[in-house]
Coordinates of C-alpha atoms and ligand atoms in Angstrom, one line a residue:
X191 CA 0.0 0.0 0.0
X192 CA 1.6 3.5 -1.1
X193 CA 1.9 6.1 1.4
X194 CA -0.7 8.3 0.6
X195 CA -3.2 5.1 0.3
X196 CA -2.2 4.6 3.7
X197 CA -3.5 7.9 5.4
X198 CA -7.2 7.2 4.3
X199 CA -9.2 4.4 3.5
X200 CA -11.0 6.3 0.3
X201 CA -10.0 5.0 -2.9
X202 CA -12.1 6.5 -6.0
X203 CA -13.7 3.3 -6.7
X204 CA -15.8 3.2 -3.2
X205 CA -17.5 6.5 -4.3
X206 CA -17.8 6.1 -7.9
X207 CA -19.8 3.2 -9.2
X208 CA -20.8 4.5 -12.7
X209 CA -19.0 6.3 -15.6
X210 CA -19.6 10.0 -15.1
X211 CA -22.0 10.6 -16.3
X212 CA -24.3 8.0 -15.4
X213 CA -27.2 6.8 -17.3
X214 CA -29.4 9.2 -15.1
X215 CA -27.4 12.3 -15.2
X216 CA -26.5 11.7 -18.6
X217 CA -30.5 11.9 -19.7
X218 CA -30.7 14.6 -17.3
X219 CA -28.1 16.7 -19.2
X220 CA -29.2 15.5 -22.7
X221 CA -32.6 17.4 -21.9
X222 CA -30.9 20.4 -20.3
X223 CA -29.1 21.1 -22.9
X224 CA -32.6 21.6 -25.2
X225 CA -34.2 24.1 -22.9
X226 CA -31.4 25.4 -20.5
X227 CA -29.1 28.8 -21.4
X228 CA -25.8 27.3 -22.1
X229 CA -24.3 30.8 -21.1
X230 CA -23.3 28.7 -17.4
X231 CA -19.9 28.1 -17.4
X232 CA -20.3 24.2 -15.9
X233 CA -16.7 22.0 -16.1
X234 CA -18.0 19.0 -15.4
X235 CA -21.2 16.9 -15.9
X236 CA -22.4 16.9 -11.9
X237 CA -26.2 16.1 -11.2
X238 CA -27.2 16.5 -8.0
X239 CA -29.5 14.2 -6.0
X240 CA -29.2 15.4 -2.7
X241 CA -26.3 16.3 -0.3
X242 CA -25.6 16.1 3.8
X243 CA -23.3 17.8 5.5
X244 CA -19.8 18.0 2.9
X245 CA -20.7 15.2 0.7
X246 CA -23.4 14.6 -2.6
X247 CA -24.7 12.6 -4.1
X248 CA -25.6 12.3 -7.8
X249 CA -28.6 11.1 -9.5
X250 CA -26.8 7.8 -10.2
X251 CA -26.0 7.2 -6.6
X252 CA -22.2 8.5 -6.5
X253 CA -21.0 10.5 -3.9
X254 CA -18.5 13.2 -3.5
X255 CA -16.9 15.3 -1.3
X256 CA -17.8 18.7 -2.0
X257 CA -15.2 21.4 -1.5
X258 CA -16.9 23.4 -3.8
X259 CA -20.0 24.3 -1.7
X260 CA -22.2 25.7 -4.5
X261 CA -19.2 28.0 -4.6
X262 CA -18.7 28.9 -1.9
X263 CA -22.7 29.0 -0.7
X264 CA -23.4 25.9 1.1
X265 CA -21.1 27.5 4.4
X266 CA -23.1 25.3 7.2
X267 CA -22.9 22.4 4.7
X268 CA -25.5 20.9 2.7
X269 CA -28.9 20.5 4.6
X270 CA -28.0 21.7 8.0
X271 CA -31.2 20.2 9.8
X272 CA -31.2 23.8 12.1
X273 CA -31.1 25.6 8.6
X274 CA -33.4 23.2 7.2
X275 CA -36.0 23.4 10.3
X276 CA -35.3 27.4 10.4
X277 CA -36.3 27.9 6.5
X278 CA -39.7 25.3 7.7
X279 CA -40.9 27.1 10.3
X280 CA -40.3 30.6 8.5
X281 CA -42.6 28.9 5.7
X282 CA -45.4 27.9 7.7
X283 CA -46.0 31.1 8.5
X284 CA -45.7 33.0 5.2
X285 CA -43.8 32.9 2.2
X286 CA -43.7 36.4 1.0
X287 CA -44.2 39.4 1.8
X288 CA -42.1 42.3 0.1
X289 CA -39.9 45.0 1.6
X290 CA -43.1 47.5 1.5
X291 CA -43.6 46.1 4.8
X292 CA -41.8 44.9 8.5
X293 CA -41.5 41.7 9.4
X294 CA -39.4 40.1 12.4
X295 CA -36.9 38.3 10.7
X296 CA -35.8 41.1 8.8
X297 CA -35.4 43.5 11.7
X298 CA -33.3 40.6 13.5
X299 CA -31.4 39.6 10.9
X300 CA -30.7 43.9 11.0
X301 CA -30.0 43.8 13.9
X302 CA -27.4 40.6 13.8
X303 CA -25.0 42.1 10.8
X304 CA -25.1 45.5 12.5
X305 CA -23.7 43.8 15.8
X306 CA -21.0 41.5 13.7
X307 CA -20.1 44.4 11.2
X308 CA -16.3 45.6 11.1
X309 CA -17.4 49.0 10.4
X310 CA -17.1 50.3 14.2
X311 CA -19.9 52.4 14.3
X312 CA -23.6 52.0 13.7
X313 CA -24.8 50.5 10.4
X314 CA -27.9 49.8 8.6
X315 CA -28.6 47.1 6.1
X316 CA -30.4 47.2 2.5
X317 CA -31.8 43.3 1.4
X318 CA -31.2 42.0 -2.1
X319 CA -31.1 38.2 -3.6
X320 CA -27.4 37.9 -5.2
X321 CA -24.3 39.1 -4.9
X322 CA -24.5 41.2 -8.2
X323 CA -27.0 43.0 -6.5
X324 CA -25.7 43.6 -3.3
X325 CA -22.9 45.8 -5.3
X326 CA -25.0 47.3 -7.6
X327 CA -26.7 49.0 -4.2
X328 CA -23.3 49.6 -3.3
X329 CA -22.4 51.5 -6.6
X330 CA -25.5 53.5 -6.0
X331 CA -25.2 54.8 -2.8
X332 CA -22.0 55.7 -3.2
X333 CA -22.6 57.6 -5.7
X334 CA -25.5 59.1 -4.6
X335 CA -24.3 60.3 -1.3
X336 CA -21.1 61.6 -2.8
X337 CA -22.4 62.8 -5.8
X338 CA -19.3 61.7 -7.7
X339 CA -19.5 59.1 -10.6
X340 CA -16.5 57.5 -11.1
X341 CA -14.8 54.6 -9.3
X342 CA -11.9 52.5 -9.5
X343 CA -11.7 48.6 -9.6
X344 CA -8.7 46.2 -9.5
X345 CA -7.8 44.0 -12.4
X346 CA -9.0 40.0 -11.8
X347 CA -12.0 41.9 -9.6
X348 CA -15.3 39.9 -9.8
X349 CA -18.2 41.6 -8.7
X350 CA -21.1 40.2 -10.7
X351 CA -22.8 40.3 -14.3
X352 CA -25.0 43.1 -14.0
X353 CA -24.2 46.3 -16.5
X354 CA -22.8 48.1 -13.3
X355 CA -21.1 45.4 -11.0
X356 CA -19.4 43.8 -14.5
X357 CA -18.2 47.4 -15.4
X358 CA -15.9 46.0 -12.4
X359 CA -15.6 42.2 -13.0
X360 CA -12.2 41.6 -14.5
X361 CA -11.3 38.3 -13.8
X362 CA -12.0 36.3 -17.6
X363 CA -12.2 37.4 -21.1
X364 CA -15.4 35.4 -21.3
X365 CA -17.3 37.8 -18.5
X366 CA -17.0 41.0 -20.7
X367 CA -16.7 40.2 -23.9
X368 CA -20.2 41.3 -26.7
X369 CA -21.8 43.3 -23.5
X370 CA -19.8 46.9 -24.1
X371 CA -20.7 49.0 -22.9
X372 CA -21.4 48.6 -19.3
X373 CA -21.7 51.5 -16.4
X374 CA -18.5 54.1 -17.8
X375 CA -16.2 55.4 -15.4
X376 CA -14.8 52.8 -13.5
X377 CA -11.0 53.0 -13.9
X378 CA -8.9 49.4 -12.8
X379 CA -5.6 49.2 -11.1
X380 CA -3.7 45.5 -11.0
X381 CA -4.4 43.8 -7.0
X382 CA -1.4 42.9 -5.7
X383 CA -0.2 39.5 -6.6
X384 CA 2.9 38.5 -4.1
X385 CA 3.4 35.0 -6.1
X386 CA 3.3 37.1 -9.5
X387 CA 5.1 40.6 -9.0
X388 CA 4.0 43.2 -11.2
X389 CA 6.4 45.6 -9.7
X390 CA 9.7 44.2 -9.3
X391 CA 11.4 44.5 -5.7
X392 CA 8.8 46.3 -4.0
X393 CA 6.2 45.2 -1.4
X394 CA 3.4 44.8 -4.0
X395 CA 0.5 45.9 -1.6
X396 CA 2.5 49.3 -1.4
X397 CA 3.5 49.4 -4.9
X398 CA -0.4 49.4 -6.2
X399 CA -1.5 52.4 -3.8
X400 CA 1.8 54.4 -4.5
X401 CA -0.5 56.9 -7.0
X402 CA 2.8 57.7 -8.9
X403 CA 3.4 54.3 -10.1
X404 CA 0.2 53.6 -11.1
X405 CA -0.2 56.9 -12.6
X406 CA -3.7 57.0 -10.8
X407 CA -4.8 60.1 -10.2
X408 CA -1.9 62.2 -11.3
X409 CA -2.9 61.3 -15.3
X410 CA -6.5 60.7 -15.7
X411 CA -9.0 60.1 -13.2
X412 CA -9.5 63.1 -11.0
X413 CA -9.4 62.0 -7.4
X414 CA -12.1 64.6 -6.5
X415 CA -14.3 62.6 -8.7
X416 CA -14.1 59.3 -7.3
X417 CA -16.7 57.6 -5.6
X418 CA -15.6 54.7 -4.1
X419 CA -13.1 52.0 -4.5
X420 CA -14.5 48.2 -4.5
X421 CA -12.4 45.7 -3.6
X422 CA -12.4 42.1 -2.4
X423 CA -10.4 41.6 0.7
X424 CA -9.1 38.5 -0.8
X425 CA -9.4 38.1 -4.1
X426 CA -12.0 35.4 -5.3
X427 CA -12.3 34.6 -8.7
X428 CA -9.2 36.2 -9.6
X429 CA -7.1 33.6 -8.4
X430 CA -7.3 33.5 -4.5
X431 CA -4.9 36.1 -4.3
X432 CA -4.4 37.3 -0.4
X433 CA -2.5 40.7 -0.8
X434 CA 0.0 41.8 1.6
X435 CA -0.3 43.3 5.4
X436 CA -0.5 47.1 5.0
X437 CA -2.5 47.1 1.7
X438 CA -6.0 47.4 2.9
X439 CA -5.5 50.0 5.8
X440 CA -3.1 51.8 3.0
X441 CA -5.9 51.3 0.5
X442 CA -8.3 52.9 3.5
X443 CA -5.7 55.8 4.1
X444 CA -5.8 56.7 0.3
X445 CA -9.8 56.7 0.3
X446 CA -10.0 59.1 3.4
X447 CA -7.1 61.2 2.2
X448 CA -9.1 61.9 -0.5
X449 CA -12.7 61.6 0.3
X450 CA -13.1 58.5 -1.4
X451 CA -15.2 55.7 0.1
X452 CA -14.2 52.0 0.4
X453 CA -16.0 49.4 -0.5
X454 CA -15.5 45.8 0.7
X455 CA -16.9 43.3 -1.2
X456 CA -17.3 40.2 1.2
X457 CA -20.0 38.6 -0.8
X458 CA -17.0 35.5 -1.4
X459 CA -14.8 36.3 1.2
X460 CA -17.4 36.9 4.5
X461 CA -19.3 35.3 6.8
X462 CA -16.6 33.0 8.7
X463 CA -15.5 31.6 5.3
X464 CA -11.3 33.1 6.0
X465 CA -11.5 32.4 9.6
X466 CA -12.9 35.9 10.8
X467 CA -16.5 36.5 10.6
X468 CA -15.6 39.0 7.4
X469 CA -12.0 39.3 6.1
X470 CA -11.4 42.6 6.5
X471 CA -11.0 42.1 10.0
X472 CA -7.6 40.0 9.3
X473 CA -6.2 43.7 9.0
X474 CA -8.7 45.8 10.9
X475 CA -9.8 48.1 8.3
X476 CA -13.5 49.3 8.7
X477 CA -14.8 49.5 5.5
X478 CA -17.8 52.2 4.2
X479 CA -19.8 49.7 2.4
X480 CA -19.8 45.8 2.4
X481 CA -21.3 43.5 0.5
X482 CA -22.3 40.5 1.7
X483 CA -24.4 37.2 0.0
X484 CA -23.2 33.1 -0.8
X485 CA -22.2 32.1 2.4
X486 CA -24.7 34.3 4.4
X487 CA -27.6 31.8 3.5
X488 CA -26.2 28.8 3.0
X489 CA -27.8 28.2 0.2
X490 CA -30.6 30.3 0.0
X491 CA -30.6 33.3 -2.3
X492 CA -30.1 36.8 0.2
X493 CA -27.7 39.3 -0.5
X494 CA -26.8 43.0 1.7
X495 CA -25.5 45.9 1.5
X496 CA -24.0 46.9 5.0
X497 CA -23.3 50.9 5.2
X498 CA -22.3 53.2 8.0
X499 CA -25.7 54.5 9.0
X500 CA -24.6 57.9 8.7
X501 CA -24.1 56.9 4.7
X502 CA -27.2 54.8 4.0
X503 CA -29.6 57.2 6.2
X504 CA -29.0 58.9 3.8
X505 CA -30.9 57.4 1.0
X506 CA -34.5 59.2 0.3
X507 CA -37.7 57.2 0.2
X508 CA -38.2 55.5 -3.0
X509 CA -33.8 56.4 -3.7
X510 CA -33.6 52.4 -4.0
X511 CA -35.5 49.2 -3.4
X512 CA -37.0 45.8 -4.8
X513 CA -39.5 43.2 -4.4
X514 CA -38.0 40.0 -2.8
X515 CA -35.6 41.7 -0.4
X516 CA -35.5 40.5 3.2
X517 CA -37.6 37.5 1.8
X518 CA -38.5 35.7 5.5
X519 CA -37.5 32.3 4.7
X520 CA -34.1 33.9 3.6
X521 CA -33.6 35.7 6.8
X522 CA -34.8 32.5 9.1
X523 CA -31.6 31.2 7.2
X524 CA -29.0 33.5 7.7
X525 CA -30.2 34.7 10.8
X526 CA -29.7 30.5 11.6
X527 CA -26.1 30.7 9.8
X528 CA -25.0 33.4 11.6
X529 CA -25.2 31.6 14.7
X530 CA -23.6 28.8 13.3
X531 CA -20.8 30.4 12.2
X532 CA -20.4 33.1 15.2
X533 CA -20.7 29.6 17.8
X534 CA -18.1 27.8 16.3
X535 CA -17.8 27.5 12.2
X536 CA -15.6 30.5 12.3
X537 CA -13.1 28.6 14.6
X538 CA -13.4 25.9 12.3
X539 CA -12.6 27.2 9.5
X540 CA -9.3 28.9 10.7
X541 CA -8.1 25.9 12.5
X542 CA -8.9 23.3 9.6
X543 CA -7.8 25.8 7.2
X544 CA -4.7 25.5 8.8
X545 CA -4.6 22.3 8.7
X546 CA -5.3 22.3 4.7
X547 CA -2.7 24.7 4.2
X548 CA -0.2 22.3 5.7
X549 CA -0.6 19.6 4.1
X550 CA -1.3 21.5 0.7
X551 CA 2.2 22.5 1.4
X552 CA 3.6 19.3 2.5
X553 CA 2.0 18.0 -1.4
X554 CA 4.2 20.4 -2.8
X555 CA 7.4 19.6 -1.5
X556 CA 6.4 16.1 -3.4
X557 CA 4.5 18.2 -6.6
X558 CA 6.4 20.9 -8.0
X559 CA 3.4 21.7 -10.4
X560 CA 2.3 23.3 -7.2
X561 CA 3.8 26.9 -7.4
X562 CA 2.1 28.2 -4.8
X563 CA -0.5 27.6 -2.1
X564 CA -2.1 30.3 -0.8
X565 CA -5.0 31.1 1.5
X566 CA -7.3 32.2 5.0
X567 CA -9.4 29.7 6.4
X568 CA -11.0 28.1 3.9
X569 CA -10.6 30.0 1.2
X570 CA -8.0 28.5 -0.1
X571 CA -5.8 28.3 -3.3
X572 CA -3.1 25.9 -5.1
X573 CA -1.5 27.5 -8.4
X574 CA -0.5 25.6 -10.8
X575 CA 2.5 26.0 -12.8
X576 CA 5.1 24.9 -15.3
X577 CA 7.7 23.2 -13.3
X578 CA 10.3 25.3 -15.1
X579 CA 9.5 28.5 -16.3
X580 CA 6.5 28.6 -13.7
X581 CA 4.0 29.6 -16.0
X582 CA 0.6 29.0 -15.4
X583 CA -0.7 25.7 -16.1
X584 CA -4.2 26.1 -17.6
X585 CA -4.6 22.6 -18.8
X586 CA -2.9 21.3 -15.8
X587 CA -5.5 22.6 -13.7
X588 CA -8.3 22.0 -15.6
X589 CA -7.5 18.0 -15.8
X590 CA -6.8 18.0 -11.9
X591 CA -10.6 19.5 -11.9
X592 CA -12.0 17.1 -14.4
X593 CA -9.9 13.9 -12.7
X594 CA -11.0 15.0 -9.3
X595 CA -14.6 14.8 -10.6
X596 CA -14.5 11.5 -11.6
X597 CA -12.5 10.2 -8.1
X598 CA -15.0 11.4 -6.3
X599 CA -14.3 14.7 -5.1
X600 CA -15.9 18.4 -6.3
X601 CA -13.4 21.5 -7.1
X602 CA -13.7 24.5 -9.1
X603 CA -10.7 26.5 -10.4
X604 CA -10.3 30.3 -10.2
X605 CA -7.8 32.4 -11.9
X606 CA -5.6 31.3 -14.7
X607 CA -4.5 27.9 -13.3
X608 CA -5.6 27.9 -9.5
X609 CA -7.4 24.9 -8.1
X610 CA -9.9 26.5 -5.2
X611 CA -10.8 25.1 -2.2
X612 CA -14.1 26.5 -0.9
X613 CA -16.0 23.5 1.4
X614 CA -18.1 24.0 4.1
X615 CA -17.0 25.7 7.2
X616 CA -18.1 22.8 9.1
X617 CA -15.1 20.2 7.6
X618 CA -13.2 18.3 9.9
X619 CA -9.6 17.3 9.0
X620 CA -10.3 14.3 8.4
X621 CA -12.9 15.5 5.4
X622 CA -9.5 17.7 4.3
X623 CA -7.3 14.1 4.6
X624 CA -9.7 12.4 2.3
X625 CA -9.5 15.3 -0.2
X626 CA -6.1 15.3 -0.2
X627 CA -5.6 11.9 -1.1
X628 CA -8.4 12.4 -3.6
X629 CA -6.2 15.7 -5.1
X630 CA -3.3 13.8 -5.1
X631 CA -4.8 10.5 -7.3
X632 CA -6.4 13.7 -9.3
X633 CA -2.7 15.4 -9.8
X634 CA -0.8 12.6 -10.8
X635 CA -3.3 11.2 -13.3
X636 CA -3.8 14.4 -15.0
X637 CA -0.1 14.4 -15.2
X638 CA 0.6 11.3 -17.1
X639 CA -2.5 12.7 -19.5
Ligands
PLP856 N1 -18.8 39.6 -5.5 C1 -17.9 38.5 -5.4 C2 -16.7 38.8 -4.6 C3 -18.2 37.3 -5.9 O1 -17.3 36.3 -5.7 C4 -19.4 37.1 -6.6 C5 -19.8 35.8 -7.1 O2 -18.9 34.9 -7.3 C6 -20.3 38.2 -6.7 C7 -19.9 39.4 -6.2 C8 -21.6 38.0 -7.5 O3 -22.5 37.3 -6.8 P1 -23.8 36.6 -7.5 O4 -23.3 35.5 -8.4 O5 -24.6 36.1 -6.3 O6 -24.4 37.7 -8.2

């Protein structure tokens, strides 16, 4: 028995039983494909049945390990039964009601992010569905209460697909290309990239605020007319990319020198999934605006925009609002996640995601495909690269996806070539030693491909 057999008893075979796809998820797909936009960018043919906990099953009656989580959604796991019971009782007592009106759950679930919010002062909360949206309320209070329209992104940014949160979302081709133009004015700068140096022998964090190098406001966007900057506290869909100590409170020292406000955009990044309840607190900046959705309802669709009350109260009646927001079978769920998460998923997730990290980094001393690993809690990144000249390894990457699929395990990549770890914050290390041994079967087969 090899060594790495030796650490778990999983082998692909006891999960697998089928090809993939089976007979039943193969139909499934075939009839998809008539009816179903084929704008979703899915890598691999997964049909869900149902799912407890980390693991799913498929139609056929395969199971994986999923440390994709609906990316990065399911953050109690799949069908918590307190989530599930919470979302039950919210819906015996009514399903709807719109944000015309009050309703406890909303008011609570208010009440809970202002309590957990990094901003250090009062906030107040506006209720969407998605991410995308979440930012889009974002981009229009900022500019509303500053009465300034432009803003400035970073470069592998991914906000979301509407016309004003894409005018952002950098992070593929794919994402912008046949929809110009979307909302004008947003100007990008590159996030800093530690593993990838755009600015050779300087701390890269530093390097992208210093205004001169980047030629920000000294050549063409006036900083007088800036809005807000958005940014992701780690960078998601970009790659993983964690920037460097000092960038974020720099980053927050720039917006208040010049009366700029910041916008975090946690909607990947919050709610426990780095190890802190939001990520910005890893270096205690207070952000003006955050964004917040995925993990906040594990699995039901909520999204919010957090502001300093003394921003948001600032919004007139009728400035901005929507049908479905603060739906109550929504809030029963986050309001439920939330305490999850703040009594003990948080924990979890910095102390397993420790864990990960150190035996992702053990697998590299063995794998030198694996350029870097990267990482907070469990959001967490492998980049793959040539062994030699260490340039990204697209293919690489997406074999190690498509063989991990078929062992048993679910991934999704991020970046150019950088496998992403995203499971639920409930894991034990022993679900991060079976994935491991999965990844490592995966690696090694899509090398000899
Ligand atoms: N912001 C970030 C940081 C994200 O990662 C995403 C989605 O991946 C979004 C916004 C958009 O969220 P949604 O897909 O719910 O619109």
């Amino acid at each position: 028995m090899s060594e790495v057999a030796a650490k778990s008893p999983i082998t692909p075979a006891r999960r697998i039983h089928t090809a993939l796809p089976g007979p039943k998820a193969r139909a499934l797909i075939e009839r998809d494909a008539a009816v179903v936009s084929p704008s979703y960018p899915r890598d691999y043919p997964f049909v869900m049945s149902h799912g407890r906990g980390a693991e799913v099953w498929d139609v056929d009656g395969n199971r994986f390990l999923d440390f994709a989580a609906g990316i990065a959604v399911c953050s109690t796991g799949h069908a918590h039964p307190e989530i599930v019971a919470a979302i039950k009782g919210a819906a015996d007592r009514f399903l709807h009601i719109s944000s015309d009106y009050w309703h406890e759950a909303q008011v609570a679930l208010a009440e809970k992010i202002a309590a957990l919010a990094p901003m250090r002062e009062p906030v107040m909360s506006f209720f969407c569905q998605s991410g995308t949206e979440a930012v889009e309320a974002a981009l229009k209070l900022a500019r509303y209460v500053t009465g300034r329209s432009r803003f400035i992104g970073f470069l592998g940014g991914f906000h979301g697909r509407t016309m004003g949160s894409l005018a952002f979302t950098s992070s593929k081709y794919t994402q912008q290309q046949g929809f110009f133009p979307t909302m004008p004015g947003v100007t990008h700068v590159p996030y800093p990239n530690r593993y990838r140096p755009l600015f050779a022998g300087a701390d890269q964090g530093q390097a992208v605020l210093d205004t001169s190098r980047t030629c920000l406001f000294a050549c063409n966007v006036p900083s007088s007319e800036v809005a807000a900057v958005l940014v992701e506290p780690v960078q998601g869909e970009g790659g993983y990319l964690v920037p460097p100590d000092g960038f974020l409170a720099g980053l927050r020292a720039l917006c208040d020198r010049h009366g700029i406000l910041l916008i975090a955009d946690e909607v990947q990044s919050g709610v426990g999934r780095t190890g802190k309840m939001f990520a910005c607190e890893h270096w205690g900046v207070a952000p003006d605006i955050m964004t917040l959705a995925k993990g906040l309802g594990s699995g039901m669709p909520i999204g919010v925009t957090v502001a300093k009350r003394r921003i948001m109260e600032k919004w007139k009646r009728g400035a901005h609002g929507n049908t479905y927001g603060g739906n109550p079978l929504c809030c029963a769920a986050a309001l439920k996640t939330l305490e999850l998460v703040e009594g003990g998923y948080v924990a979890n997730a910095e102390k397993v995601g420790a864990y990960f990290i150190e035996r992702l980094r053990e697998l590299q001393q063995r794998q030198p495909a694996i350029g870097d690993v990267r990482g907070k809690g469990l959001m967490i990144g492998i980049e793959l690269v040539d062994p030699v000249t260490h340039a990204p390894a697209r293919q690489l990457c997406d074999a190690v996806i498509t063989r991990a699929f078929h062992n048993g395990l679910l991934l999704l990549s991020c970046g150019t070539s950088t496998v992403r770890f995203m499971p639920p914050l409930m894991i034990s290390t022993s679900d991060v030693d079976d994935a491991m041994t999965l990844l490592e079967v995966a690696l090694r087969e899509a090398q000899a491909q």
